[in-house]
Short mmCIF file of C-alpha atoms in Angstrom, two decimals:
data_model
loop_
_atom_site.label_atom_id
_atom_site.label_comp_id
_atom_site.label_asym_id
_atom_site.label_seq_id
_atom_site.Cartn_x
_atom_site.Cartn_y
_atom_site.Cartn_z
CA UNK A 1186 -45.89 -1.29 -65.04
CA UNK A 1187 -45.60 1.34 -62.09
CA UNK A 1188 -47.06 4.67 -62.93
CA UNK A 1189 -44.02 7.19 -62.54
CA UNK A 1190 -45.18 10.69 -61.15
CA UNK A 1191 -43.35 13.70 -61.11
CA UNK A 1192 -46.00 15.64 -58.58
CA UNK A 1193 -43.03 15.26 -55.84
CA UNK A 1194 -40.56 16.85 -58.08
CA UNK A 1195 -43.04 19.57 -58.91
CA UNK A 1196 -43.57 20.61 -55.89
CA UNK A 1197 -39.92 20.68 -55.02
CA UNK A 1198 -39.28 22.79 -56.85
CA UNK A 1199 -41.96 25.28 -56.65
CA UNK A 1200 -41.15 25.47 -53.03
CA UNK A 1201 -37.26 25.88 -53.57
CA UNK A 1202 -38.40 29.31 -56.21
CA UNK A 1203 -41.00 30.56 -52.91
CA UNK A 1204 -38.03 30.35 -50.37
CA UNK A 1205 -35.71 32.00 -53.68
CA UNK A 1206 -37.95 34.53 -54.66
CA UNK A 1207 -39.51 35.59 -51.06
CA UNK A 1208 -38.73 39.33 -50.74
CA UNK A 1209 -36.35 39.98 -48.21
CA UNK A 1210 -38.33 42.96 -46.87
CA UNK A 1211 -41.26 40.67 -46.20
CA UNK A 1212 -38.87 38.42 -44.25
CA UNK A 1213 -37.16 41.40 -42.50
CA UNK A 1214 -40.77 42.32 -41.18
CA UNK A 1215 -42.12 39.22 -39.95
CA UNK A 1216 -38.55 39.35 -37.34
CA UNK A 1217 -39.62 41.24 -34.12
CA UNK A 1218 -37.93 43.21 -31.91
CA UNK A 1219 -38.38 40.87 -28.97
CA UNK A 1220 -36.37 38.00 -31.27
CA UNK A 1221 -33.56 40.49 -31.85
CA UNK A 1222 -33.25 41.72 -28.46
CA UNK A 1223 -33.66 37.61 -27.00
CA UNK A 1224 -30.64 36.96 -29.47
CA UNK A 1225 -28.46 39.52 -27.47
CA UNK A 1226 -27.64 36.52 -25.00
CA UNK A 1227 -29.08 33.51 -26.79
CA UNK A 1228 -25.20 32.44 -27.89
CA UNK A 1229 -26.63 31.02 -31.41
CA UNK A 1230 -24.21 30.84 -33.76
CA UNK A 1231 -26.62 31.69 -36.75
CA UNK A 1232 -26.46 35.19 -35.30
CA UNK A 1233 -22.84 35.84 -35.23
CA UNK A 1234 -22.11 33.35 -38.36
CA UNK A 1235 -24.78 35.44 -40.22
CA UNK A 1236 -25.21 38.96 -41.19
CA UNK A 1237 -28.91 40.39 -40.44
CA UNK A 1238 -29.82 39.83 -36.46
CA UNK A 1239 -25.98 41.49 -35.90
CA UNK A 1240 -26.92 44.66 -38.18
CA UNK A 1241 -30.17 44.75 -36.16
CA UNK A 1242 -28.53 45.32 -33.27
CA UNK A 1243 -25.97 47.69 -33.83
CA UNK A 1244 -28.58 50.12 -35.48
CA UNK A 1245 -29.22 50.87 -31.77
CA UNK A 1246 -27.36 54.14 -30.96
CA UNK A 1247 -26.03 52.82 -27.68
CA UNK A 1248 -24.75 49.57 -28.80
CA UNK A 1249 -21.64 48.49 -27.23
CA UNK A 1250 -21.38 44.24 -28.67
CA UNK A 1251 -18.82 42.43 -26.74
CA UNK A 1252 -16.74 39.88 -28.62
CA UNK A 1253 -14.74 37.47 -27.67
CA UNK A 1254 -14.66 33.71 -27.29
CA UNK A 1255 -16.17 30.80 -24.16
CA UNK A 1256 -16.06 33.24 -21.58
CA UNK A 1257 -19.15 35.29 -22.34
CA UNK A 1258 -21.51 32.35 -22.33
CA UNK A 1259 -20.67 31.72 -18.39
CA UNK A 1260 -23.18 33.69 -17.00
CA UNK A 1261 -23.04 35.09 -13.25
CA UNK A 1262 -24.60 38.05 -11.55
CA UNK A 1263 -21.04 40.13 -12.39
CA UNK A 1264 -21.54 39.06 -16.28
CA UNK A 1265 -21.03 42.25 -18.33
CA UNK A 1266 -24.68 42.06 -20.21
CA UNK A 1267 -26.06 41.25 -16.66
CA UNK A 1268 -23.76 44.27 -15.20
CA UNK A 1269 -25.45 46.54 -18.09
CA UNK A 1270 -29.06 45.87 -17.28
CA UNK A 1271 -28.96 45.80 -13.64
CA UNK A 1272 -27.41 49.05 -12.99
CA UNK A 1273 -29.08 50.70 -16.12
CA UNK A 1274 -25.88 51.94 -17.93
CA UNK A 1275 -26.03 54.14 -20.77
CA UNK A 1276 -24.98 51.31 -23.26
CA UNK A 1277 -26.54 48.44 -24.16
CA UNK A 1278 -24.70 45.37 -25.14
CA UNK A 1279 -24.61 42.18 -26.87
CA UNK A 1280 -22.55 39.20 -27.09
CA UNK A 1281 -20.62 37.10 -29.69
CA UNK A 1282 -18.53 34.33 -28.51
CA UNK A 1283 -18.44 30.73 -27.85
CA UNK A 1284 -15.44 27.95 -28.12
CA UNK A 1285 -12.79 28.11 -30.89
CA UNK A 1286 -14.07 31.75 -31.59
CA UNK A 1287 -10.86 33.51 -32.50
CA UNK A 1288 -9.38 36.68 -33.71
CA UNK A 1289 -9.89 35.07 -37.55
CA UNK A 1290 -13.66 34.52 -36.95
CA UNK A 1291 -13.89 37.83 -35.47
CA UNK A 1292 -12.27 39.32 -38.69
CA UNK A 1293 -15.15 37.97 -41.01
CA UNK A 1294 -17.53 39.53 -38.78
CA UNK A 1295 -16.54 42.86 -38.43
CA UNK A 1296 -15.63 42.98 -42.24
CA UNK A 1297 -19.30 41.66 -42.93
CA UNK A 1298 -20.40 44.86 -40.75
CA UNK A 1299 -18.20 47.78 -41.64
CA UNK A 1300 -21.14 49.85 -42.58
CA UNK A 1301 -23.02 49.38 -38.70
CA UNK A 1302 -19.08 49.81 -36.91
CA UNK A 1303 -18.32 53.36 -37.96
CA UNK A 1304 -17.89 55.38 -34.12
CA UNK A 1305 -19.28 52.25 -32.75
CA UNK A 1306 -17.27 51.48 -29.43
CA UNK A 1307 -16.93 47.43 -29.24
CA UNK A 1308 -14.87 45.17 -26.58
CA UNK A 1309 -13.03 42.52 -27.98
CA UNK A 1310 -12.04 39.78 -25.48
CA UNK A 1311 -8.27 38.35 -25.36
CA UNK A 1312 -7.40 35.34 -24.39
CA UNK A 1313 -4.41 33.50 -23.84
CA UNK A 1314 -4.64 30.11 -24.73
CA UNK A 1315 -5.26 31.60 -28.25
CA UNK A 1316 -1.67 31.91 -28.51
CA UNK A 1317 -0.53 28.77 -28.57
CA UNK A 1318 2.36 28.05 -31.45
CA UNK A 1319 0.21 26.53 -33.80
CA UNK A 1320 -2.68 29.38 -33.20
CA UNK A 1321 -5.93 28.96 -34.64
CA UNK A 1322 -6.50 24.89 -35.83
CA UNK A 1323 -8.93 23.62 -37.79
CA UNK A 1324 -10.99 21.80 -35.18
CA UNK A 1325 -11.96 25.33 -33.59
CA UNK A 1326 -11.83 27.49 -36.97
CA UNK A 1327 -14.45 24.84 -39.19
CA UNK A 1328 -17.60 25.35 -36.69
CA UNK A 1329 -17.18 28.78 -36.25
CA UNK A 1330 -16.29 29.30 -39.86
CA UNK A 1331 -19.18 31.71 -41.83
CA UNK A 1332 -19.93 30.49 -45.69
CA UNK A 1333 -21.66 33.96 -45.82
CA UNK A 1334 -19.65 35.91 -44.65
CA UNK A 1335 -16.51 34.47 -46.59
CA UNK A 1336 -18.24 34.34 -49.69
CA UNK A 1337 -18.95 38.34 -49.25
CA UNK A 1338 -15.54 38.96 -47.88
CA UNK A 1339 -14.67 37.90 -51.88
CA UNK A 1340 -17.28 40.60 -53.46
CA UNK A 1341 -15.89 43.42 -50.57
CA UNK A 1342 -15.24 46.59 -52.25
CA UNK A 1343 -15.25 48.92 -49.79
CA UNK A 1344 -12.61 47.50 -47.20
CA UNK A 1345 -8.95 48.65 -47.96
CA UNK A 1346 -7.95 45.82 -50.73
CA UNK A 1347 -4.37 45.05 -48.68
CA UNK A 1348 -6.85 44.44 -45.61
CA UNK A 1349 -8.86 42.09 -47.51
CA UNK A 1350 -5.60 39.88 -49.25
CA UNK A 1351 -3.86 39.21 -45.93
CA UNK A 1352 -7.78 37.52 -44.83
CA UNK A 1353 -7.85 35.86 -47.76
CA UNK A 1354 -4.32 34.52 -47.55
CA UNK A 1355 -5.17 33.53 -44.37
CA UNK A 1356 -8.61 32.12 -44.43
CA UNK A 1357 -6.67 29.32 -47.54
CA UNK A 1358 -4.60 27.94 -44.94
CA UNK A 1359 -7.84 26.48 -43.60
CA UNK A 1360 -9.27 22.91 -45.25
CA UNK A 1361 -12.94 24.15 -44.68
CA UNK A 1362 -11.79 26.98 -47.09
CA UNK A 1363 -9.52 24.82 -49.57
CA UNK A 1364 -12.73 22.17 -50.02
CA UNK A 1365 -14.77 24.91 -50.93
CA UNK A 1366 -13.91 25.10 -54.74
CA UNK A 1367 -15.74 28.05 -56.04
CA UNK A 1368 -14.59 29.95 -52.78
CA UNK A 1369 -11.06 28.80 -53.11
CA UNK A 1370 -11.40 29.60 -56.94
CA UNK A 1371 -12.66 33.22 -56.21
CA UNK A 1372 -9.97 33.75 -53.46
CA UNK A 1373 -6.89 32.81 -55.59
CA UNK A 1374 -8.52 34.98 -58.80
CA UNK A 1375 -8.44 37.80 -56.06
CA UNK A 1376 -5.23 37.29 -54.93
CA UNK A 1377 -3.97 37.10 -58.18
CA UNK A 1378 -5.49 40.50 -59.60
CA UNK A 1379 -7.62 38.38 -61.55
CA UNK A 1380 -4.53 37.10 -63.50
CA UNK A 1381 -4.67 33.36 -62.22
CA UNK A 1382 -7.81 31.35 -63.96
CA UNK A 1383 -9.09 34.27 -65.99
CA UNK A 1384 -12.02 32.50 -67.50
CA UNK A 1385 -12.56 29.98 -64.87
CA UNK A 1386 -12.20 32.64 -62.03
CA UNK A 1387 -15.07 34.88 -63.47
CA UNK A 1388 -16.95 31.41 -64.21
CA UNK A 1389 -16.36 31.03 -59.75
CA UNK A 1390 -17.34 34.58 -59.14
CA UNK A 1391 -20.40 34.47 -60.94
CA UNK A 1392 -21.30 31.33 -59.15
CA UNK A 1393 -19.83 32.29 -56.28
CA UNK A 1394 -22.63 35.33 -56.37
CA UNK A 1395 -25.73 33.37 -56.63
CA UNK A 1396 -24.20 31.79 -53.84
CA UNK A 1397 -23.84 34.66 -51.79
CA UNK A 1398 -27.31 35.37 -52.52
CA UNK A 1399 -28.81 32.26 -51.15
CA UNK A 1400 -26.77 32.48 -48.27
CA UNK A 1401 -28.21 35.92 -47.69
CA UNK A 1402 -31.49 34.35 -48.47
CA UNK A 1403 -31.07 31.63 -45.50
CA UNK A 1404 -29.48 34.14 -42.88
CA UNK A 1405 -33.03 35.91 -43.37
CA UNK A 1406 -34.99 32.36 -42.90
CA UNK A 1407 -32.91 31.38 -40.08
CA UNK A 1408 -33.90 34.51 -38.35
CA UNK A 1409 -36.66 33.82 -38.06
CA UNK A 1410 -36.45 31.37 -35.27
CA UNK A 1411 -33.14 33.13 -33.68
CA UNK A 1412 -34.87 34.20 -30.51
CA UNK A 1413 -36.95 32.57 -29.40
CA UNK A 1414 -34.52 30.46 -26.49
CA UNK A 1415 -33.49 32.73 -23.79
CA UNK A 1416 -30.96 31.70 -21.94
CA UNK A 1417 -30.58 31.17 -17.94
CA UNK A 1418 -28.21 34.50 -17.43
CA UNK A 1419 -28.22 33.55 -13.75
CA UNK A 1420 -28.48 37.82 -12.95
CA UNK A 1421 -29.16 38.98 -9.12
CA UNK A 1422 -28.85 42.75 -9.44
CA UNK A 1423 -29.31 42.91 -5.20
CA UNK A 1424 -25.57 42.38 -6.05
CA UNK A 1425 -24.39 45.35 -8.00
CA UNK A 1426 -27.60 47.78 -8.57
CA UNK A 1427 -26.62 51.21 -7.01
CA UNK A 1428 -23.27 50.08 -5.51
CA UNK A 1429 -19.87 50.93 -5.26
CA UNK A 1430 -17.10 49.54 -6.83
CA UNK A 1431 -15.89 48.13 -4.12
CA UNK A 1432 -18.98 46.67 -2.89
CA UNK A 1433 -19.36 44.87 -5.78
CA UNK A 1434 -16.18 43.49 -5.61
CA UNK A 1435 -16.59 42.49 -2.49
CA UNK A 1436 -20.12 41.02 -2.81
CA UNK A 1437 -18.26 38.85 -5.62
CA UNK A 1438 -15.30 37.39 -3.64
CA UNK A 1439 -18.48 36.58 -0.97
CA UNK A 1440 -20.43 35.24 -4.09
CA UNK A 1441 -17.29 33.17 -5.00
CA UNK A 1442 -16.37 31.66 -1.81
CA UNK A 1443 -18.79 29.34 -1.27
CA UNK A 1444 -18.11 27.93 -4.43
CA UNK A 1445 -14.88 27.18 -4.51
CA UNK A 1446 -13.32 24.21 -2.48
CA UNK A 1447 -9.42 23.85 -4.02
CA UNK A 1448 -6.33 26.08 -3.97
CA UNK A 1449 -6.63 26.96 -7.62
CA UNK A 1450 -9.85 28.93 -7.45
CA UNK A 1451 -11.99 26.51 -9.84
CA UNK A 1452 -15.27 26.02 -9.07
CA UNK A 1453 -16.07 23.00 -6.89
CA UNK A 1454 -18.70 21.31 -9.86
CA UNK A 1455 -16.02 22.18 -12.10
CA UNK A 1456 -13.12 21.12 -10.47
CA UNK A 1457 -14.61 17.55 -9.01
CA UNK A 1458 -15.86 16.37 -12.25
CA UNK A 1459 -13.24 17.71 -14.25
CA UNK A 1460 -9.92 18.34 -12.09
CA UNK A 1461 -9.51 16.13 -9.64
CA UNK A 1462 -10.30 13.02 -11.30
CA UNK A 1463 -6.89 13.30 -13.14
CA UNK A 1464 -4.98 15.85 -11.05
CA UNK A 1465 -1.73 14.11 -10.84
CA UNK A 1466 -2.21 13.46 -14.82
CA UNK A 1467 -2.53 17.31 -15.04
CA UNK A 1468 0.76 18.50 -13.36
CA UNK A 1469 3.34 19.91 -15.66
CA UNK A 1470 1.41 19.60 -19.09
CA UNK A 1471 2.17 23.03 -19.74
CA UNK A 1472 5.87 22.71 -18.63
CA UNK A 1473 6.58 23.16 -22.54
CA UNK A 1474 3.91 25.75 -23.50
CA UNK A 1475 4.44 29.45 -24.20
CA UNK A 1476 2.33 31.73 -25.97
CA UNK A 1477 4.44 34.45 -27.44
CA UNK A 1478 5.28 33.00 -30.91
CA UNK A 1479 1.98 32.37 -32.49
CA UNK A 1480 0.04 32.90 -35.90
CA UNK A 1481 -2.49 34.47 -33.42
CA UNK A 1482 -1.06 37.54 -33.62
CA UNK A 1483 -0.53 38.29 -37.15
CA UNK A 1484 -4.73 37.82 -37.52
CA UNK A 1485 -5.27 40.05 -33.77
CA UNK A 1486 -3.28 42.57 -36.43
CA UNK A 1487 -5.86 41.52 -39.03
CA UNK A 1488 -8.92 42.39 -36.44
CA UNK A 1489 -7.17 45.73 -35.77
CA UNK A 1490 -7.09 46.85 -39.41
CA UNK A 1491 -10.15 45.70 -39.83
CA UNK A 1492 -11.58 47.92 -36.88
CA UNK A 1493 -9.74 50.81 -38.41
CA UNK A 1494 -10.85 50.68 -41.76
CA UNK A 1495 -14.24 50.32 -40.56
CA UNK A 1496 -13.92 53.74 -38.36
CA UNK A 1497 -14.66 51.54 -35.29
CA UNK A 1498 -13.63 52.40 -31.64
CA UNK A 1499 -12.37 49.19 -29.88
CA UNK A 1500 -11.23 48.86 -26.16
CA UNK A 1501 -9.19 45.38 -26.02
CA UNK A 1502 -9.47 43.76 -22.87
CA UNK A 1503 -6.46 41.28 -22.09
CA UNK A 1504 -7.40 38.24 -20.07
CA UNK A 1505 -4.59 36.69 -17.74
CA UNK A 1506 -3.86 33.36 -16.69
CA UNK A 1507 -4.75 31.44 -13.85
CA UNK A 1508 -2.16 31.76 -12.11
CA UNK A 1509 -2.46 29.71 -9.21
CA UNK A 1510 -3.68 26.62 -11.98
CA UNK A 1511 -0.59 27.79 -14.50
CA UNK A 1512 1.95 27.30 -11.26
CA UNK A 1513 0.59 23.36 -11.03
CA UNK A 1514 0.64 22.93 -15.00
CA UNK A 1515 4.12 24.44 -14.82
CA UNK A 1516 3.62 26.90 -16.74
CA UNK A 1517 5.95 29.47 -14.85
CA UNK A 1518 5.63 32.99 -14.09
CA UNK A 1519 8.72 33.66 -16.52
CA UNK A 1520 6.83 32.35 -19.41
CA UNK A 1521 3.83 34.00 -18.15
CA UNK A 1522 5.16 37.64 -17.83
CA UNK A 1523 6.67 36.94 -21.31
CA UNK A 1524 3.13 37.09 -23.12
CA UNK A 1525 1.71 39.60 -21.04
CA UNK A 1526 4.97 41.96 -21.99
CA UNK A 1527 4.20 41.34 -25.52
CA UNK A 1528 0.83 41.21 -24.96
CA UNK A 1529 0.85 44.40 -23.61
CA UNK A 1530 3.21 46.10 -26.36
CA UNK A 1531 1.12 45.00 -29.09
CA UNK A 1532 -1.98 46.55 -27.86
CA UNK A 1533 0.07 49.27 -26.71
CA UNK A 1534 1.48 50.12 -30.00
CA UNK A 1535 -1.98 49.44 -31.44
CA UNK A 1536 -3.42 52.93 -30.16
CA UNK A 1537 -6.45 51.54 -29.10
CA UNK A 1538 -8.32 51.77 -25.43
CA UNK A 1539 -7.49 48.53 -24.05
CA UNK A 1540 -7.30 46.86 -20.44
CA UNK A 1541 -4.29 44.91 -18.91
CA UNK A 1542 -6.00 42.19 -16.39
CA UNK A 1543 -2.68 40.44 -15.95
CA UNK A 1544 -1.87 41.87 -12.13
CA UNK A 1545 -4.95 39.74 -10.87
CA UNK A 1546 -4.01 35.99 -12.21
CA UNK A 1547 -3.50 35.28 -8.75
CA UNK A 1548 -6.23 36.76 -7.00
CA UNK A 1549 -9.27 34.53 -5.88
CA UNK A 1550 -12.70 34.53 -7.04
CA UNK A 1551 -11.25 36.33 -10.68
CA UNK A 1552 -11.43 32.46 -12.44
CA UNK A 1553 -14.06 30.40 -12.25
CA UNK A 1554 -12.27 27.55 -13.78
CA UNK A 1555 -8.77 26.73 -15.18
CA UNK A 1556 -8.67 29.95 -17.57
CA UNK A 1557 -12.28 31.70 -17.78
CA UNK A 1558 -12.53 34.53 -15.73
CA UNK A 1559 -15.74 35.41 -13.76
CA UNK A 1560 -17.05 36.83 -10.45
CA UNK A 1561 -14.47 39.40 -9.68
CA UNK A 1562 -13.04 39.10 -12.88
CA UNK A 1563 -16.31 40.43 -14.42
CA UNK A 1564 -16.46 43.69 -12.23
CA UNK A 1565 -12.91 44.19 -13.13
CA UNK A 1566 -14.29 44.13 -16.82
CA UNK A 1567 -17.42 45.89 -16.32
CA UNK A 1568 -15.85 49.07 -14.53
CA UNK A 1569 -13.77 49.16 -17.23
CA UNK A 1570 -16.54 49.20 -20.09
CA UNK A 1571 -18.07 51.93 -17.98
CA UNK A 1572 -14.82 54.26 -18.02
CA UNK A 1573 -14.82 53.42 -21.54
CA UNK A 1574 -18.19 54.40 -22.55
CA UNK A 1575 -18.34 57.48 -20.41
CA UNK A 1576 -14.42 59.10 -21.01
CA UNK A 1577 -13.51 57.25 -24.56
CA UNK A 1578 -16.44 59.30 -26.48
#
């Protein structure tokens, strides 16, 4: 007969009570300095998706983070966090963004960090193509999506309760929220004032809790190896450090030009491997796309509020479209000035700083591909961080 041992199980689980029962201020000290200030650019999504490396960061007094979506990983001389570093500006800056990452991502984060945002000056990234008519889908929303930071979104006291419905509300349209039963269950007992599931719903929040906890538990783990894989930001300060505006600008159309071989202004590796391939394919498949009726908007409102109730200062930067690109896709300057009007009006009426790119969607060098901006789009940006800093205070 075979000898069944349980040594295996054994030490299972004494290993799952270690990484349970660890104390968190051991963990917090064995993460350096140098891994929080390499996860400024690193782009890993355990940073923004988690809770600890962000509240790191914006304990610095001069933090200025940068939100917004693909963009920000495209590094270039011009880049903003390059910008910062080369010409030593009085802020310092880091960056959470990557594909997918919309206004509804955003939300969870700055909710998850209402205590670090209070007089904290942030730039949130627009973008256009967020606004398509279906707005945020699941294919973008589930890999971005943060278990922690939904599961404390549920246990949130201290942001305005109407605030916190509407992202709930919103947050169950999703699948990788519905799936999740104790979240979902939580969520709806919420929603309800705790009069849906009454037993069952304080059975899901008291799950829901010790799941909260282990999440917190692995956001500390997986800092520990956030850090440690700086990226290539591609920085030449020759190119900005002690020069005028319009140098700059100039030494990025010069940077640009010998990069770009098409009429659209898309870089040449970009645009051979990508572009021209299927160019004919490409014209006119925005002929039937506009971007000013959009669930986007109702949860840019959402990021707003949240800002608000967290005492935050936000300057909104509004990104424009290609337009040279938009012209071939059909996408026509009607539709165009449409969002930008409404665009404009809803950041407008917002009362926050914010910065209307939309005059330079046909100027070269501002794109680097079919809708990320670089090069001169970046100095545009970064002049405009540095009137916000220094006259927004």
């Amino acid at each position: 007969m075979k000898k069944v041992t349980f040594v295996p199980l054994f030490v299972a689980v004494a290993l799952f009570l270690v990484f349970l029962f660890f104390p968190n201020k051991w963990l917090e000290k064995m993460i350096s300095d140098e891994q929080v200030d390499a996860a400024k650019t690193e782009m890993n999504p355990l940073v923004y998706q988690g809770k600890y490396m962000q509240s790191r960061m914006l304990q610095q007094d001069n933090m200025m983070p940068i939100l917004g979506s693909s963009e920000l990983v495209r590094f270039d001389p011009f880049h903003p966090y390059n910008y910062a570093k080369a010409t030593d500006a009085p802020y310092d800056t880091y960056l959470v963004g990557r594909g997918g990452m919309q206004s509804l991502v955003h939300f969870l984060n700055i909710v998850e960090q209402k205590k670090n945002l209070k007089d904290k000056k942030v730039v949130f990234i627009v973008s256009p193509q967020w606004f398509v008519k279906e707005g945020l889908d699941e294919f973008h929303f589930s890999p971005n999506y943060s278990m922690l930071q939904s599961y404390d979104l549920a246990f949130n006291k201290e942001i305005d309760s109407e605030i916190k419905k509407r992202g709930m509300k919103r947050l169950l349209t999703f699948d990788t929220v519905k799936r999740d039963t104790v979240l979902r269950t939580m969520y709806e007992y919420e929603l309800s004032n705790h009069k849906k599931y009454p037993i069952v719903g304080k059975m899901a929040m008291a799950v829901g809790s010790m799941t909260r906890s282990i999440q917190h538990k692995k956001d500390l783990y997986y800092s520990l190896f956030i850090g440690h894989n700086p990226r290539n930001l591609k920085a030449d300060d020759t190119l900005v450090k002690g020069l005028t505006f319009e140098q700059q600008l100039a030494n990025a159309e010069e940077f640009g030009k010998p990069r770009v071989n098409n009429e659209y202004s898309i870089k040449t590796n970009y645009y051979d491997k990508k572009v021209k391939p299927k160019l004919q394919e490409l014209k006119g498949y925005k002929k039937d796309e506009e971007y000013t009726n959009s669930p986007e908007y109702a949860d840019l409102k959402l990021v707003m509020d949240a800002f608000k109730d967290a005492g935050a200062k936000p300057m909104f930067v509004s990104i424009p479209m290609n337009g040279k690109w938009y012209d071939y896709a059909e996408f026509d300057k009607e539709r165009r000035d449409d969002y930008y009007a409404k665009m404009n009006k809803f950041l407008r009426e917002s009362g926050y700083a914010y910065v209307n790119l939309s005059k330079h969607e046909n100027e070269n060098y501002v794109f680097t591909d079919t809708l990320h901006i670089g090069w001169k789009g970046w100095v545009y940006m970064d002049h405009a961080m540095d009137d916000f800093w220094n006259h927004n205070r």
